[in-house]
Amino acid sequence: MQDKITQVFKAIADPTRREIFHALVIASSALSITQIASQFDMSRQGVTKHIKTLEGAGLVSLDTQGRERFCNANAKPLKEINKWMTFYEQFWDDSLENLGSYLDDKTS
Amino acid sequence: MQDKITQVFKAIADPTRREIFHALVIASSALSITQIASQFDMSRQGVTKHIKTLEGAGLVSLDTQGRERFCNANAKPLKEINKWMTFYEQFWDDSLENLGSYLDDKTS
DNA sequence: TAATTTAGCAACCACAAAGTTGCATATTAA
DNA sequence: TTAATATGCAACTTTGTGGTTGCTAAATTA
């Protein structure tokens, strides 16, 4: 479908998914779909859909045990976003820095 | 509508908007809507919509001069995303670190 | 074996989003 | 003043998204 970083961006762009992801990260052990759904005001299938999106982005891994599927958070894909942002860090303290460095280059 | 960080996340979650944003960041001066549109295989109105989304997220500021509207990139809102991610940095080198630190707490 | 629990799949709904075209309007240039 | 340029606004289409309900199937418990 779309490229990897876009999948990660879209996955965390939804507030509900950020909440689910956060719940999984701070959980002391893997949570089943039903366990997650019980923490949110949403149907189990709604949670399943979000989990699928998170899984597609690599932010959640599934582990089937019997009839249950346990979800684990995996923060690694966030590294890609961090990497994407490093380029823009140089600009975020001064919105005119791009022009500034451009002029610097011309005068040096 | 939605909270600020969600707006920023959604704004940069779209590949086309990331491209537009990047073009504005590296531009040596502000670009008009038409100038931006000429760089993309998209109608001017399509670009206008994206610019509005970026503006809503604070990633672009507009400066009207005569009949033209010049766009400037502003990377500052990305700081919020960076801040959001700092919490998860501790987990992204080992997906089991959450469990690990949990166990550490219990045994110390 | 029968009942319960966990979950997937499919269909559906409402709305948002990405993009288009057409038209009106204001500014600038000829 | 007429023509050209830059833009906004509105309407529309298509596709994606967040969420639901209903049903089926597999695994567990009684």
Short mmCIF file of N, CA and C in Angstrom, two decimals, chain B residues 9-83:
data_model
loop_
_atom_site.label_atom_id
_atom_site.label_comp_id
_atom_site.label_asym_id
_atom_site.label_seq_id
_atom_site.Cartn_x
_atom_site.Cartn_y
_atom_site.Cartn_z
N PHE B 9 0.47 15.66 13.69
CA PHE B 9 0.68 14.28 13.22
C PHE B 9 -0.02 14.04 11.89
N LYS B 10 -1.28 14.45 11.82
CA LYS B 10 -2.05 14.20 10.59
C LYS B 10 -1.49 15.01 9.42
N ALA B 11 -1.03 16.20 9.72
CA ALA B 11 -0.48 17.04 8.65
C ALA B 11 0.73 16.37 8.00
N ILE B 12 1.62 15.83 8.82
CA ILE B 12 2.83 15.25 8.24
C ILE B 12 2.66 13.78 7.89
N ALA B 13 1.50 13.21 8.19
CA ALA B 13 1.26 11.80 7.85
C ALA B 13 1.02 11.63 6.35
N ASP B 14 0.68 12.70 5.68
CA ASP B 14 0.43 12.62 4.24
C ASP B 14 1.73 12.87 3.45
N PRO B 15 2.09 11.94 2.58
CA PRO B 15 3.36 12.05 1.84
C PRO B 15 3.46 13.33 1.02
N THR B 16 2.36 13.71 0.37
CA THR B 16 2.38 14.92 -0.44
C THR B 16 2.67 16.14 0.42
N ARG B 17 2.02 16.19 1.60
CA ARG B 17 2.27 17.34 2.48
C ARG B 17 3.70 17.33 3.00
N ARG B 18 4.26 16.17 3.24
CA ARG B 18 5.66 16.14 3.66
C ARG B 18 6.54 16.71 2.55
N GLU B 19 6.19 16.38 1.31
CA GLU B 19 6.97 16.91 0.18
C GLU B 19 6.85 18.42 0.10
N ILE B 20 5.63 18.91 0.23
CA ILE B 20 5.42 20.36 0.15
C ILE B 20 6.17 21.06 1.28
N PHE B 21 6.03 20.49 2.47
CA PHE B 21 6.71 21.07 3.63
C PHE B 21 8.22 21.10 3.40
N HIS B 22 8.74 20.01 2.88
CA HIS B 22 10.18 19.95 2.63
C HIS B 22 10.61 21.00 1.60
N ALA B 23 9.81 21.12 0.55
CA ALA B 23 10.13 22.12 -0.47
C ALA B 23 10.18 23.52 0.12
N LEU B 24 9.27 23.79 1.06
CA LEU B 24 9.23 25.11 1.68
C LEU B 24 10.41 25.32 2.62
N VAL B 25 10.79 24.26 3.30
CA VAL B 25 11.90 24.38 4.26
C VAL B 25 13.20 24.69 3.53
N ILE B 26 13.43 23.99 2.43
CA ILE B 26 14.71 24.18 1.75
C ILE B 26 14.69 25.36 0.78
N ALA B 27 13.50 25.95 0.57
CA ALA B 27 13.43 27.09 -0.34
C ALA B 27 14.19 28.28 0.25
N SER B 28 14.85 29.00 -0.63
CA SER B 28 15.64 30.12 -0.15
C SER B 28 14.78 31.33 0.16
N SER B 29 13.56 31.31 -0.31
CA SER B 29 12.62 32.38 0.03
C SER B 29 11.21 31.82 0.00
N ALA B 30 10.26 32.61 0.47
CA ALA B 30 8.87 32.16 0.52
C ALA B 30 8.36 31.86 -0.88
N LEU B 31 7.49 30.88 -0.98
CA LEU B 31 6.95 30.50 -2.28
C LEU B 31 5.45 30.77 -2.32
N SER B 32 4.97 31.25 -3.46
CA SER B 32 3.54 31.46 -3.63
C SER B 32 2.87 30.12 -3.91
N ILE B 33 1.54 30.10 -3.78
CA ILE B 33 0.78 28.89 -4.05
C ILE B 33 1.07 28.38 -5.46
N THR B 34 1.04 29.29 -6.40
CA THR B 34 1.28 28.90 -7.80
C THR B 34 2.67 28.33 -7.99
N GLN B 35 3.64 28.95 -7.33
CA GLN B 35 5.01 28.44 -7.45
C GLN B 35 5.11 27.01 -6.91
N ILE B 36 4.44 26.76 -5.79
CA ILE B 36 4.45 25.41 -5.23
C ILE B 36 3.77 24.44 -6.18
N ALA B 37 2.59 24.86 -6.66
CA ALA B 37 1.82 23.97 -7.54
C ALA B 37 2.60 23.59 -8.79
N SER B 38 3.44 24.52 -9.26
CA SER B 38 4.20 24.23 -10.48
C SER B 38 5.22 23.12 -10.26
N GLN B 39 5.58 22.90 -8.99
CA GLN B 39 6.56 21.85 -8.69
C GLN B 39 5.90 20.49 -8.49
N PHE B 40 4.58 20.46 -8.43
CA PHE B 40 3.90 19.19 -8.17
C PHE B 40 2.91 18.88 -9.27
N ASP B 41 2.68 17.60 -9.45
CA ASP B 41 1.73 17.15 -10.46
C ASP B 41 0.33 17.16 -9.83
N MET B 42 -0.12 18.36 -9.56
CA MET B 42 -1.41 18.50 -8.86
C MET B 42 -1.97 19.87 -9.20
N SER B 43 -3.29 19.99 -9.08
CA SER B 43 -3.90 21.29 -9.38
C SER B 43 -3.55 22.29 -8.28
N ARG B 44 -3.68 23.56 -8.62
CA ARG B 44 -3.40 24.61 -7.64
C ARG B 44 -4.30 24.47 -6.43
N GLN B 45 -5.56 24.13 -6.66
CA GLN B 45 -6.50 24.00 -5.54
C GLN B 45 -6.14 22.84 -4.62
N GLY B 46 -5.59 21.80 -5.23
CA GLY B 46 -5.12 20.69 -4.41
C GLY B 46 -4.03 21.15 -3.45
N VAL B 47 -3.11 21.94 -3.99
CA VAL B 47 -2.04 22.47 -3.15
C VAL B 47 -2.61 23.37 -2.07
N THR B 48 -3.56 24.22 -2.45
CA THR B 48 -4.17 25.13 -1.48
C THR B 48 -4.73 24.37 -0.29
N LYS B 49 -5.39 23.24 -0.57
CA LYS B 49 -5.95 22.44 0.52
C LYS B 49 -4.86 21.93 1.46
N HIS B 50 -3.79 21.45 0.87
CA HIS B 50 -2.70 20.94 1.70
C HIS B 50 -2.08 22.06 2.53
N ILE B 51 -1.94 23.22 1.91
CA ILE B 51 -1.37 24.36 2.62
C ILE B 51 -2.24 24.72 3.82
N LYS B 52 -3.56 24.65 3.62
CA LYS B 52 -4.48 24.96 4.72
C LYS B 52 -4.28 23.98 5.88
N THR B 53 -4.11 22.73 5.54
CA THR B 53 -3.90 21.72 6.59
C THR B 53 -2.59 21.99 7.32
N LEU B 54 -1.55 22.29 6.55
CA LEU B 54 -0.25 22.59 7.16
C LEU B 54 -0.33 23.85 8.01
N GLU B 55 -1.09 24.82 7.52
CA GLU B 55 -1.25 26.06 8.27
C GLU B 55 -1.98 25.78 9.59
N GLY B 56 -3.01 24.95 9.51
CA GLY B 56 -3.76 24.59 10.71
C GLY B 56 -2.89 23.92 11.77
N ALA B 57 -1.87 23.22 11.30
CA ALA B 57 -0.95 22.56 12.22
C ALA B 57 0.18 23.50 12.65
N GLY B 58 0.20 24.69 12.08
CA GLY B 58 1.25 25.66 12.42
C GLY B 58 2.55 25.42 11.68
N LEU B 59 2.52 24.52 10.71
CA LEU B 59 3.76 24.18 10.01
C LEU B 59 4.05 25.12 8.84
N VAL B 60 3.05 25.92 8.49
CA VAL B 60 3.23 26.89 7.41
C VAL B 60 2.55 28.19 7.82
N SER B 61 3.20 29.30 7.52
CA SER B 61 2.56 30.59 7.75
C SER B 61 2.42 31.30 6.42
N LEU B 62 1.35 32.06 6.29
CA LEU B 62 1.03 32.73 5.03
C LEU B 62 1.28 34.22 5.13
N ASP B 63 1.72 34.79 4.04
CA ASP B 63 2.00 36.22 3.99
C ASP B 63 1.45 36.76 2.67
N THR B 64 0.33 37.44 2.77
CA THR B 64 -0.30 37.95 1.55
C THR B 64 0.37 39.24 1.10
N GLN B 65 0.75 39.25 -0.17
CA GLN B 65 1.33 40.46 -0.74
C GLN B 65 0.69 40.67 -2.11
N GLY B 66 -0.16 41.70 -2.16
CA GLY B 66 -0.89 41.92 -3.41
C GLY B 66 -1.80 40.76 -3.69
N ARG B 67 -1.71 40.23 -4.87
CA ARG B 67 -2.59 39.11 -5.21
C ARG B 67 -1.94 37.77 -4.89
N GLU B 68 -0.73 37.80 -4.41
CA GLU B 68 -0.04 36.55 -4.11
C GLU B 68 -0.02 36.24 -2.62
N ARG B 69 0.06 34.95 -2.31
CA ARG B 69 0.19 34.51 -0.90
C ARG B 69 1.46 33.67 -0.78
N PHE B 70 2.38 34.21 -0.02
CA PHE B 70 3.65 33.51 0.12
C PHE B 70 3.65 32.61 1.34
N CYS B 71 4.16 31.43 1.14
CA CYS B 71 4.17 30.41 2.20
C CYS B 71 5.57 30.26 2.78
N ASN B 72 5.61 30.23 4.09
CA ASN B 72 6.85 29.95 4.80
C ASN B 72 6.68 28.71 5.66
N ALA B 73 7.69 27.88 5.69
CA ALA B 73 7.66 26.72 6.58
C ALA B 73 8.04 27.15 7.99
N ASN B 74 7.46 26.48 8.95
CA ASN B 74 7.80 26.70 10.35
C ASN B 74 7.88 25.33 11.03
N ALA B 75 9.09 24.95 11.38
CA ALA B 75 9.30 23.59 11.91
C ALA B 75 8.96 23.45 13.39
N LYS B 76 8.69 24.56 14.04
CA LYS B 76 8.49 24.52 15.50
C LYS B 76 7.50 23.46 15.97
N PRO B 77 6.34 23.32 15.34
CA PRO B 77 5.38 22.33 15.84
C PRO B 77 5.94 20.91 15.89
N LEU B 78 6.98 20.65 15.12
CA LEU B 78 7.57 19.30 15.16
C LEU B 78 8.18 19.01 16.52
N LYS B 79 8.50 20.08 17.24
CA LYS B 79 9.04 19.90 18.59
C LYS B 79 8.09 19.10 19.46
N GLU B 80 6.78 19.35 19.27
CA GLU B 80 5.79 18.64 20.08
C GLU B 80 5.84 17.15 19.84
N ILE B 81 6.04 16.80 18.58
CA ILE B 81 6.14 15.37 18.25
C ILE B 81 7.39 14.79 18.87
N ASN B 82 8.45 15.56 18.78
CA ASN B 82 9.69 15.10 19.39
C ASN B 82 9.50 14.86 20.89
N LYS B 83 8.78 15.78 21.51
CA LYS B 83 8.53 15.66 22.94
C LYS B 83 7.69 14.43 23.23
#
